[in-house]
Coordinates of C-alpha atoms in Angstrom, one line a residue:
M248 CA 30.8 195.6 -208.1
S249 CA 30.5 192.6 -205.8
N250 CA 28.2 189.7 -206.4
Q251 CA 26.0 190.9 -203.6
S252 CA 25.6 194.4 -204.8
E253 CA 22.0 194.1 -206.0
I254 CA 20.9 192.5 -202.8
E255 CA 22.8 195.0 -200.7
K256 CA 21.3 197.8 -202.6
A257 CA 17.8 196.5 -202.0
L258 CA 18.5 195.9 -198.3
K259 CA 19.8 199.5 -198.0
R260 CA 16.6 200.9 -199.5
I261 CA 14.4 198.7 -197.3
L262 CA 16.4 199.9 -194.3
E263 CA 15.7 203.5 -195.3
I264 CA 11.9 202.8 -195.4
T265 CA 11.9 201.0 -192.0
S266 CA 14.0 203.8 -190.5
E267 CA 11.5 206.3 -191.7
I268 CA 8.7 204.3 -190.1
V269 CA 10.6 204.0 -186.8
Q270 CA 11.4 207.7 -186.8
K271 CA 7.8 208.7 -187.4
S272 CA 6.5 206.4 -184.6
V273 CA 9.3 206.9 -182.0
D274 CA 7.4 209.5 -180.0
G275 CA 4.4 207.4 -179.2
D276 CA 2.3 204.2 -179.2
C277 CA 1.7 203.8 -182.9
I278 CA -0.3 201.3 -184.9
Y279 CA 0.3 200.7 -188.6
R280 CA -1.7 199.9 -191.7
G281 CA -0.2 198.7 -195.0
E282 CA -2.0 199.3 -198.3
P283 CA -0.7 198.2 -201.7
E284 CA -1.8 201.4 -203.4
H285 CA -2.3 205.0 -202.4
Y286 CA -5.9 204.7 -203.5
E287 CA -6.4 208.1 -205.1
K288 CA -10.0 207.0 -205.8
Y289 CA -12.3 204.7 -203.9
N290 CA -14.8 203.2 -206.4
G291 CA -14.4 206.3 -208.6
Y292 CA -15.0 208.9 -205.9
E293 CA -12.2 211.4 -206.3
E294 CA -13.3 213.6 -203.4
Y295 CA -12.2 210.8 -201.0
N296 CA -8.6 210.8 -202.3
G297 CA -6.4 208.6 -200.1
K298 CA -8.9 208.3 -197.2
V299 CA -8.4 205.5 -194.8
S300 CA -11.9 204.1 -194.6
S301 CA -13.8 200.9 -193.8
S302 CA -14.9 198.4 -196.5
L303 CA -18.5 199.1 -195.6
Y304 CA -18.1 202.8 -196.0
R305 CA -16.3 202.4 -199.4
L306 CA -19.4 200.7 -200.8
S307 CA -21.1 204.0 -201.3
P308 CA -19.3 207.0 -199.6
D309 CA -21.6 209.7 -201.1
E310 CA -24.7 208.0 -199.8
F311 CA -23.3 207.5 -196.3
D312 CA -22.1 211.1 -196.1
A313 CA -25.4 212.4 -197.4
G314 CA -27.2 210.3 -194.7
K315 CA -29.0 208.1 -197.2
Y316 CA -27.6 205.1 -195.5
N317 CA -26.7 204.5 -191.9
L318 CA -23.4 202.7 -191.2
K319 CA -24.5 201.4 -187.8
N320 CA -27.8 200.1 -189.0
L321 CA -26.3 198.3 -192.0
Q322 CA -23.7 196.7 -189.9
E323 CA -26.2 195.5 -187.3
T324 CA -28.3 194.0 -190.1
S325 CA -25.2 192.1 -191.3
L326 CA -24.4 190.9 -187.8
K327 CA -28.0 189.6 -187.4
D328 CA -27.8 187.7 -190.6
A329 CA -24.4 186.3 -189.7
R330 CA -25.7 184.9 -186.4
N331 CA -28.3 182.9 -188.3
Y332 CA -25.4 181.1 -190.0
I333 CA -23.1 180.5 -187.1
R334 CA -25.8 179.9 -184.5
D335 CA -23.8 181.6 -181.8
Y336 CA -26.0 184.2 -180.3
E337 CA -23.8 184.7 -177.3
K338 CA -20.6 185.8 -179.2
E339 CA -19.9 189.5 -178.6
E340 CA -20.6 191.9 -181.4
F341 CA -17.1 193.1 -181.8
E342 CA -15.6 189.6 -181.8
L343 CA -18.0 188.5 -184.5
L344 CA -17.2 191.7 -186.5
T345 CA -13.5 190.9 -186.5
E346 CA -14.2 187.4 -187.9
L347 CA -16.4 188.8 -190.6
Q348 CA -13.7 191.4 -191.4
H349 CA -11.0 188.8 -191.8
Y350 CA -13.1 186.5 -194.0
G351 CA -13.9 189.3 -196.4
S352 CA -17.3 190.6 -195.3
E353 CA -17.9 194.4 -195.4
T354 CA -17.8 195.9 -191.9
N355 CA -17.1 199.3 -190.4
L356 CA -13.8 198.0 -189.0
I357 CA -10.4 199.2 -190.2
D358 CA -7.5 196.8 -189.6
F359 CA -4.3 198.0 -188.1
T360 CA -1.3 196.1 -186.7
T361 CA 1.1 196.7 -183.9
D362 CA 4.0 195.4 -186.0
Y363 CA 5.2 197.6 -188.9
H364 CA 6.8 194.6 -190.6
I365 CA 3.3 193.1 -191.0
A366 CA 2.1 196.5 -192.4
L367 CA 5.0 196.3 -194.9
F368 CA 3.8 192.9 -196.0
F369 CA 0.3 194.2 -196.7
A370 CA 1.7 197.3 -198.5
C371 CA 3.6 194.9 -200.9
D372 CA 1.1 192.1 -201.3
G373 CA -0.5 193.1 -204.5
S374 CA -0.4 195.9 -207.2
H375 CA 3.3 195.4 -207.9
D376 CA 3.2 198.1 -210.6
K377 CA 2.0 200.8 -208.1
D378 CA 3.5 202.4 -205.0
G379 CA 2.1 201.2 -201.7
R380 CA 1.9 203.1 -198.4
I381 CA 2.3 202.6 -194.7
I382 CA -0.3 204.5 -192.6
L383 CA 0.6 205.4 -189.0
L384 CA -1.9 206.3 -186.3
K385 CA -0.6 207.5 -182.9
R386 CA -2.7 206.0 -180.1
T387 CA -3.8 208.3 -177.3
A388 CA -6.7 208.1 -175.0
K389 CA -8.5 210.7 -177.2
I390 CA -7.8 208.8 -180.4
D391 CA -8.8 205.4 -178.9
K392 CA -12.1 206.9 -177.8
K393 CA -12.8 208.8 -181.1
Y394 CA -12.2 205.7 -183.2
Q395 CA -13.2 203.0 -180.7
I396 CA -9.8 201.3 -181.1
K397 CA -9.4 197.9 -179.4
R398 CA -8.0 194.4 -179.7
P399 CA -10.2 191.3 -179.8
Q400 CA -10.2 189.2 -176.7
K401 CA -10.8 185.9 -178.4
P402 CA -9.0 186.4 -181.7
L403 CA -8.8 184.1 -184.7
N404 CA -5.3 182.6 -185.4
R405 CA -4.8 184.9 -188.3
V406 CA -5.8 187.9 -186.2
M407 CA -3.1 186.9 -183.7
A408 CA -0.6 186.3 -186.5
Q409 CA -1.3 189.7 -187.9
K410 CA -1.1 191.4 -184.5
S411 CA -4.3 193.1 -185.4
V412 CA -6.1 196.0 -183.6
F413 CA -9.3 197.5 -185.0
A414 CA -10.6 201.0 -185.4
Q415 CA -14.4 201.5 -185.6
P416 CA -14.8 205.1 -187.0
P417 CA -18.4 206.3 -186.5
Q418 CA -18.1 208.2 -189.8
G419 CA -16.6 205.3 -191.7
F420 CA -13.1 206.8 -192.1
I421 CA -10.3 208.3 -190.1
D422 CA -9.8 212.0 -190.3
P423 CA -6.6 212.6 -192.3
S424 CA -5.4 215.2 -189.7
D425 CA -5.2 212.4 -187.1
L426 CA -2.7 210.4 -189.2
I427 CA 1.0 210.7 -189.1
P428 CA 2.3 211.5 -192.7
I429 CA 2.3 208.3 -194.7
V430 CA 5.5 206.4 -195.7
N431 CA 5.7 205.5 -199.4
V432 CA 6.7 202.0 -200.5
P433 CA 8.1 202.1 -204.1
A434 CA 6.6 199.6 -206.5
D435 CA 10.0 198.4 -207.7
L436 CA 10.9 197.4 -204.1
K437 CA 7.8 195.4 -203.3
Q438 CA 9.2 192.0 -204.4
W439 CA 12.4 192.6 -202.5
I440 CA 10.5 193.5 -199.4
L441 CA 8.3 190.4 -199.6
I442 CA 11.3 188.2 -200.1
C443 CA 13.2 189.8 -197.1
L444 CA 10.2 189.6 -194.8
R445 CA 9.9 185.9 -195.6
N446 CA 13.6 185.3 -195.1
F447 CA 14.4 187.4 -192.1
Q448 CA 11.1 188.0 -190.3
D449 CA 9.2 184.8 -191.0
I450 CA 6.4 187.0 -192.4
S451 CA 4.8 185.5 -195.6
T452 CA 1.5 184.4 -197.0
E453 CA 1.7 181.2 -195.0
S454 CA 2.3 183.0 -191.7
I455 CA -0.1 185.9 -192.2
Y456 CA -3.1 183.7 -193.4
N457 CA -2.3 180.8 -191.0
D458 CA -5.5 178.8 -191.1
I459 CA -7.3 176.4 -193.3
H460 CA -9.3 179.2 -195.0
G461 CA -6.0 180.9 -195.8
F462 CA -4.6 177.7 -197.3
I463 CA -7.6 177.1 -199.5
R464 CA -7.9 180.7 -200.6
H465 CA -4.2 181.1 -201.6
K466 CA -3.9 177.6 -203.0
N467 CA -6.9 178.3 -205.2
L468 CA -5.6 181.7 -206.1
Q469 CA -2.2 180.5 -207.2
S470 CA -3.6 177.7 -209.3
S471 CA -6.4 179.7 -210.7
R472 CA -6.8 180.5 -214.3
E473 CA -5.9 184.1 -213.7
A474 CA -2.7 183.1 -211.9
M475 CA -1.6 180.4 -214.4
L476 CA -2.3 182.1 -217.6
P477 CA 0.6 184.6 -217.4
R478 CA 3.2 181.8 -217.3
I479 CA 1.4 180.0 -220.2
F480 CA 1.3 183.2 -222.2
A481 CA 4.9 183.9 -221.6
K482 CA 6.0 180.5 -222.9
M483 CA 3.7 180.9 -225.9
T484 CA 5.1 184.3 -226.6
L485 CA 8.7 183.0 -226.6
E486 CA 8.0 179.8 -228.7
N487 CA 8.9 181.1 -232.2
I488 CA 11.2 184.1 -231.5
N489 CA 14.0 182.5 -233.5
D490 CA 11.9 183.0 -236.7
Q491 CA 11.2 186.7 -236.0
T492 CA 13.0 189.8 -237.0
D493 CA 15.1 191.5 -234.3
E494 CA 12.4 194.0 -233.6
E495 CA 9.7 191.4 -233.4
R496 CA 11.9 189.3 -231.2
N497 CA 12.6 192.1 -228.7
E498 CA 8.9 192.9 -228.6
S499 CA 8.0 189.3 -227.8
I500 CA 10.6 189.1 -225.1
Q501 CA 9.4 192.3 -223.5
K502 CA 5.8 190.9 -223.6
A503 CA 7.0 187.8 -221.9
I504 CA 8.7 189.9 -219.2
E505 CA 5.3 191.5 -218.6
H506 CA 3.6 188.2 -218.3
Y507 CA 6.2 187.0 -215.7
T508 CA 5.7 190.2 -213.7
E509 CA 2.0 189.5 -213.6
R510 CA 2.6 185.9 -212.5
L511 CA 4.8 187.1 -209.6
Q512 CA 1.9 189.1 -208.2
Y513 CA 0.2 185.8 -207.6
A514 CA 3.4 183.9 -206.6
P515 CA 6.1 186.3 -205.3
Y516 CA 8.2 183.4 -203.9
E517 CA 8.4 181.4 -207.2
V518 CA 12.1 181.2 -208.0
K519 CA 11.6 179.6 -211.4
T520 CA 9.6 182.6 -212.6
Y521 CA 12.4 185.0 -211.5
L522 CA 14.9 182.8 -213.4
D523 CA 12.8 182.8 -216.5
Q524 CA 12.2 186.6 -216.3
G525 CA 15.9 187.2 -215.7
Q526 CA 16.8 185.2 -218.8
C527 CA 14.5 187.5 -220.8
Y528 CA 16.3 190.6 -219.5
L529 CA 19.6 188.9 -220.4
Q530 CA 18.4 188.3 -224.0
L531 CA 17.5 192.0 -224.3
K532 CA 21.0 192.9 -222.9
Q533 CA 19.4 194.6 -219.9
F534 CA 22.2 193.3 -217.7
D535 CA 21.4 195.3 -214.5
L536 CA 17.8 194.1 -214.5
A537 CA 18.9 190.5 -215.2
V538 CA 21.3 190.6 -212.3
E539 CA 18.6 192.1 -210.0
T540 CA 16.1 189.4 -211.0
F541 CA 18.5 186.5 -210.6
S542 CA 19.5 188.0 -207.2
K543 CA 15.9 187.8 -206.1
A544 CA 15.9 184.1 -206.9
I545 CA 19.2 183.6 -205.0
L546 CA 17.9 185.5 -201.9
L547 CA 14.9 183.2 -202.0
K548 CA 16.9 180.0 -202.5
P549 CA 20.6 180.5 -201.7
D550 CA 21.5 177.0 -203.0
Y551 CA 20.0 177.6 -206.4
A552 CA 22.8 176.8 -208.8
D553 CA 20.9 177.8 -211.9
A554 CA 20.4 181.3 -210.6
Y555 CA 24.1 181.7 -209.8
S556 CA 25.1 180.5 -213.2
W557 CA 22.7 182.8 -215.1
R558 CA 23.7 185.8 -213.0
G559 CA 27.2 184.9 -213.8
F560 CA 26.4 185.1 -217.5
A561 CA 24.7 188.5 -216.9
F562 CA 27.9 189.8 -215.3
Y563 CA 30.1 188.2 -218.0
F564 CA 28.2 189.8 -220.9
D565 CA 28.3 193.1 -219.0
K566 CA 32.1 192.7 -218.8
K567 CA 32.1 192.4 -215.0
I568 CA 34.4 189.4 -215.2
N569 CA 35.4 189.2 -211.5
C570 CA 31.7 189.1 -210.5
A571 CA 31.0 186.5 -213.1
K572 CA 33.8 184.3 -211.8
K573 CA 32.5 184.4 -208.3
D574 CA 29.1 183.3 -209.4
F575 CA 30.5 180.5 -211.6
D576 CA 32.6 179.3 -208.7
K577 CA 29.6 179.3 -206.5
T578 CA 27.7 177.3 -209.1
K579 CA 30.5 174.7 -209.2
E580 CA 30.6 174.6 -205.4
L581 CA 26.9 173.7 -205.4
K582 CA 27.0 171.4 -208.4
P583 CA 30.6 170.4 -209.3
D584 CA 29.6 168.9 -212.7
Y585 CA 27.3 171.8 -213.7
F586 CA 29.3 173.1 -216.6
L587 CA 30.6 169.7 -218.0
D588 CA 27.8 169.5 -220.6
F589 CA 27.8 173.2 -221.3
E590 CA 26.5 173.1 -224.9
Q591 CA 23.7 170.7 -224.1
R592 CA 22.6 172.7 -221.0
F593 CA 22.8 176.2 -222.5
G594 CA 22.5 175.7 -226.2
F595 CA 25.7 177.5 -227.3
K596 CA 29.4 176.9 -227.3
P597 CA 31.2 179.1 -224.7
P598 CA 33.8 181.6 -226.0
K599 CA 37.4 180.8 -225.1
D600 CA 37.6 183.4 -222.3
L601 CA 34.4 182.2 -220.8
F602 CA 35.5 178.6 -221.0
S603 CA 38.7 179.5 -219.1
I604 CA 36.6 181.0 -216.3
L605 CA 34.3 178.0 -216.1
T606 CA 37.1 175.5 -215.9

């Protein structure tokens, strides 16, 4: 096994997904929508399994279908109220709706993008424990008219960055028979996809939400109590493991892994969290998962000596000596003095065969 095997394996799986998307869209002008879950239920309504619908419709699908509420009237009321705030009574209705949509207000618009890479970002940006999906809609004159599909003429920065087009389905949802079969995005591949999109396509939180509102929202989100607590809980869980029985210790480490996984949903590019989580896998002797996790940190930060050294340990303890040596050599290339104070840095004395590799 080469040192790049985990990265190569992930890239191969991502390529399979992108190839499937391309194959399904090669016959026509397709637009794409990424969703982080398959949404088997919308607000508990099982009869709308997997429907692609607007946020306004999802508020109360039963009532809308029964005619109790009128989508058009509700949206017009919302537009009227919005104009009282922005004081721009000349702005076209559709243009204002796209702004409301992107700032989180319920509308009868459904976002699509012309770039499937951006759809992949949205399919992976959240719900890391669940499979996401890519939805494809083939544009034809009939489909454009049926769902009133169009692109804004004066788009916000983030609308341009997301290469957005919008559907306005009169019923609030798109008929499943009009959609090309969805492409599944496996949960265990989401972090890899987000990292690769950031590295190779310049698609990330910063580029997708590229305005001051996006900065404030995501800054507040990452530093929020909900985002910070998982790291705090992980550290607290690991504090006294040396005083625990083997079974208690393993349970604590597994719990810490779960906390780190939760943190990564808020901060998928945080290399230190990948490093900490990888060390937990290493303590549980789950060497393949340790290697995979350290590899994510390396892909995010190719000059991260700590990640190379710890991945080297994972290979070493898994008896993949050649792979370990390559990682240790890379560590020394990045930081020549890295292993000089080995016991102080790592807290244990290296076995003779490991010492010979390191020196």
